[in-house]
Amino acid sequence: MRANTSPTGLALLLIVVGLLISFTSITASFVTHESIWRYLIAAGCFMQFLGWMRHGARSGGGAR
């Protein structure tokens, strides 16, 4: 078992970029009231999901 359980590498990149896309799109959606931003919100959340799945696969699948 590894002592470092924080995401690194590609997993961390996917999580951080997904967060930035989601937060920016949420703000833009509230400001402009355009429904097209919902697709970017979903894409950002999906990127976060992929990042966390990659991190989970790299670290053995779960907390032990």
PDB file of C-alpha atoms in Angstrom:
ATOM      1  CA  MET A   1       0.000   0.000   0.000  1.00  0.00           C
ATOM      2  CA  ARG A   2       1.279   3.419  -0.880  1.00  0.00           C
ATOM      3  CA  ALA A   3       1.482   6.173   1.709  1.00  0.00           C
ATOM      4  CA  ASN A   4       0.571   8.846  -0.872  1.00  0.00           C
ATOM      5  CA  THR A   5      -3.123   8.616  -1.726  1.00  0.00           C
ATOM      6  CA  SER A   6      -3.403  11.965  -3.531  1.00  0.00           C
ATOM      7  CA  PRO A   7      -4.026  11.967  -7.280  1.00  0.00           C
ATOM      8  CA  THR A   8      -0.964  12.653  -9.431  1.00  0.00           C
ATOM      9  CA  GLY A   9      -0.124  12.860 -13.110  1.00  0.00           C
ATOM     10  CA  LEU A  10      -2.908  12.483 -15.636  1.00  0.00           C
ATOM     11  CA  ALA A  11      -5.528  11.783 -12.962  1.00  0.00           C
ATOM     12  CA  LEU A  12      -4.791  15.090 -11.244  1.00  0.00           C
ATOM     13  CA  LEU A  13      -4.799  16.931 -14.567  1.00  0.00           C
ATOM     14  CA  LEU A  14      -8.217  15.522 -15.511  1.00  0.00           C
ATOM     15  CA  ILE A  15      -9.678  16.407 -12.124  1.00  0.00           C
ATOM     16  CA  VAL A  16      -8.354  19.972 -12.070  1.00  0.00           C
ATOM     17  CA  VAL A  17      -9.252  20.762 -15.697  1.00  0.00           C
ATOM     18  CA  GLY A  18     -12.697  19.247 -15.172  1.00  0.00           C
ATOM     19  CA  LEU A  19     -13.216  21.458 -12.126  1.00  0.00           C
ATOM     20  CA  LEU A  20     -12.130  24.571 -14.003  1.00  0.00           C
ATOM     21  CA  ILE A  21     -14.408  23.796 -16.948  1.00  0.00           C
ATOM     22  CA  SER A  22     -17.356  23.028 -14.668  1.00  0.00           C
ATOM     23  CA  PHE A  23     -17.008  26.120 -12.493  1.00  0.00           C
ATOM     24  CA  THR A  24     -16.458  28.422 -15.462  1.00  0.00           C
ATOM     25  CA  SER A  25     -19.439  26.951 -17.301  1.00  0.00           C
ATOM     26  CA  ILE A  26     -21.698  27.192 -14.253  1.00  0.00           C
ATOM     27  CA  THR A  27     -20.814  30.864 -13.869  1.00  0.00           C
ATOM     28  CA  ALA A  28     -21.336  31.526 -17.587  1.00  0.00           C
ATOM     29  CA  SER A  29     -24.673  29.703 -17.467  1.00  0.00           C
ATOM     30  CA  PHE A  30     -25.937  31.898 -14.644  1.00  0.00           C
ATOM     31  CA  VAL A  31     -24.704  35.086 -16.300  1.00  0.00           C
ATOM     32  CA  THR A  32     -25.865  34.458 -19.881  1.00  0.00           C
ATOM     33  CA  HIS A  33     -28.866  32.144 -19.269  1.00  0.00           C
ATOM     34  CA  GLU A  34     -27.837  30.128 -22.350  1.00  0.00           C
ATOM     35  CA  SER A  35     -28.556  26.404 -22.234  1.00  0.00           C
ATOM     36  CA  ILE A  36     -25.471  25.512 -24.310  1.00  0.00           C
ATOM     37  CA  TRP A  37     -23.293  25.837 -21.196  1.00  0.00           C
ATOM     38  CA  ARG A  38     -24.948  22.727 -19.768  1.00  0.00           C
ATOM     39  CA  TYR A  39     -22.983  20.582 -22.211  1.00  0.00           C
ATOM     40  CA  LEU A  40     -19.707  22.034 -20.951  1.00  0.00           C
ATOM     41  CA  ILE A  41     -20.804  21.504 -17.356  1.00  0.00           C
ATOM     42  CA  ALA A  42     -21.496  17.852 -18.162  1.00  0.00           C
ATOM     43  CA  ALA A  43     -18.166  17.529 -19.985  1.00  0.00           C
ATOM     44  CA  GLY A  44     -16.296  18.993 -17.011  1.00  0.00           C
ATOM     45  CA  CYS A  45     -18.024  16.626 -14.605  1.00  0.00           C
ATOM     46  CA  PHE A  46     -17.262  13.696 -16.895  1.00  0.00           C
ATOM     47  CA  MET A  47     -13.582  14.710 -16.979  1.00  0.00           C
ATOM     48  CA  GLN A  48     -13.566  14.734 -13.178  1.00  0.00           C
ATOM     49  CA  PHE A  49     -15.164  11.298 -13.168  1.00  0.00           C
ATOM     50  CA  LEU A  50     -12.499   9.955 -15.525  1.00  0.00           C
ATOM     51  CA  GLY A  51      -9.770  11.463 -13.371  1.00  0.00           C
ATOM     52  CA  TRP A  52     -11.107   9.878 -10.205  1.00  0.00           C
ATOM     53  CA  MET A  53     -11.583   6.525 -11.955  1.00  0.00           C
ATOM     54  CA  ARG A  54      -7.997   6.656 -13.228  1.00  0.00           C
ATOM     55  CA  HIS A  55      -6.775   7.505  -9.747  1.00  0.00           C
ATOM     56  CA  GLY A  56      -8.802   4.648  -8.254  1.00  0.00           C
ATOM     57  CA  ALA A  57      -7.457   2.162 -10.770  1.00  0.00           C
ATOM     58  CA  ARG A  58      -3.885   3.293 -10.157  1.00  0.00           C
ATOM     59  CA  SER A  59      -4.196   3.074  -6.384  1.00  0.00           C
ATOM     60  CA  GLY A  60      -5.751  -0.381  -6.345  1.00  0.00           C
ATOM     61  CA  GLY A  61      -9.450   0.418  -6.504  1.00  0.00           C
ATOM     62  CA  GLY A  62     -10.263   1.886  -3.129  1.00  0.00           C
ATOM     63  CA  ALA A  63      -9.227   2.878   0.362  1.00  0.00           C
ATOM     64  CA  ARG A  64      -7.775   0.111   2.464  1.00  0.00           C
TER      65      ARG A  64
END
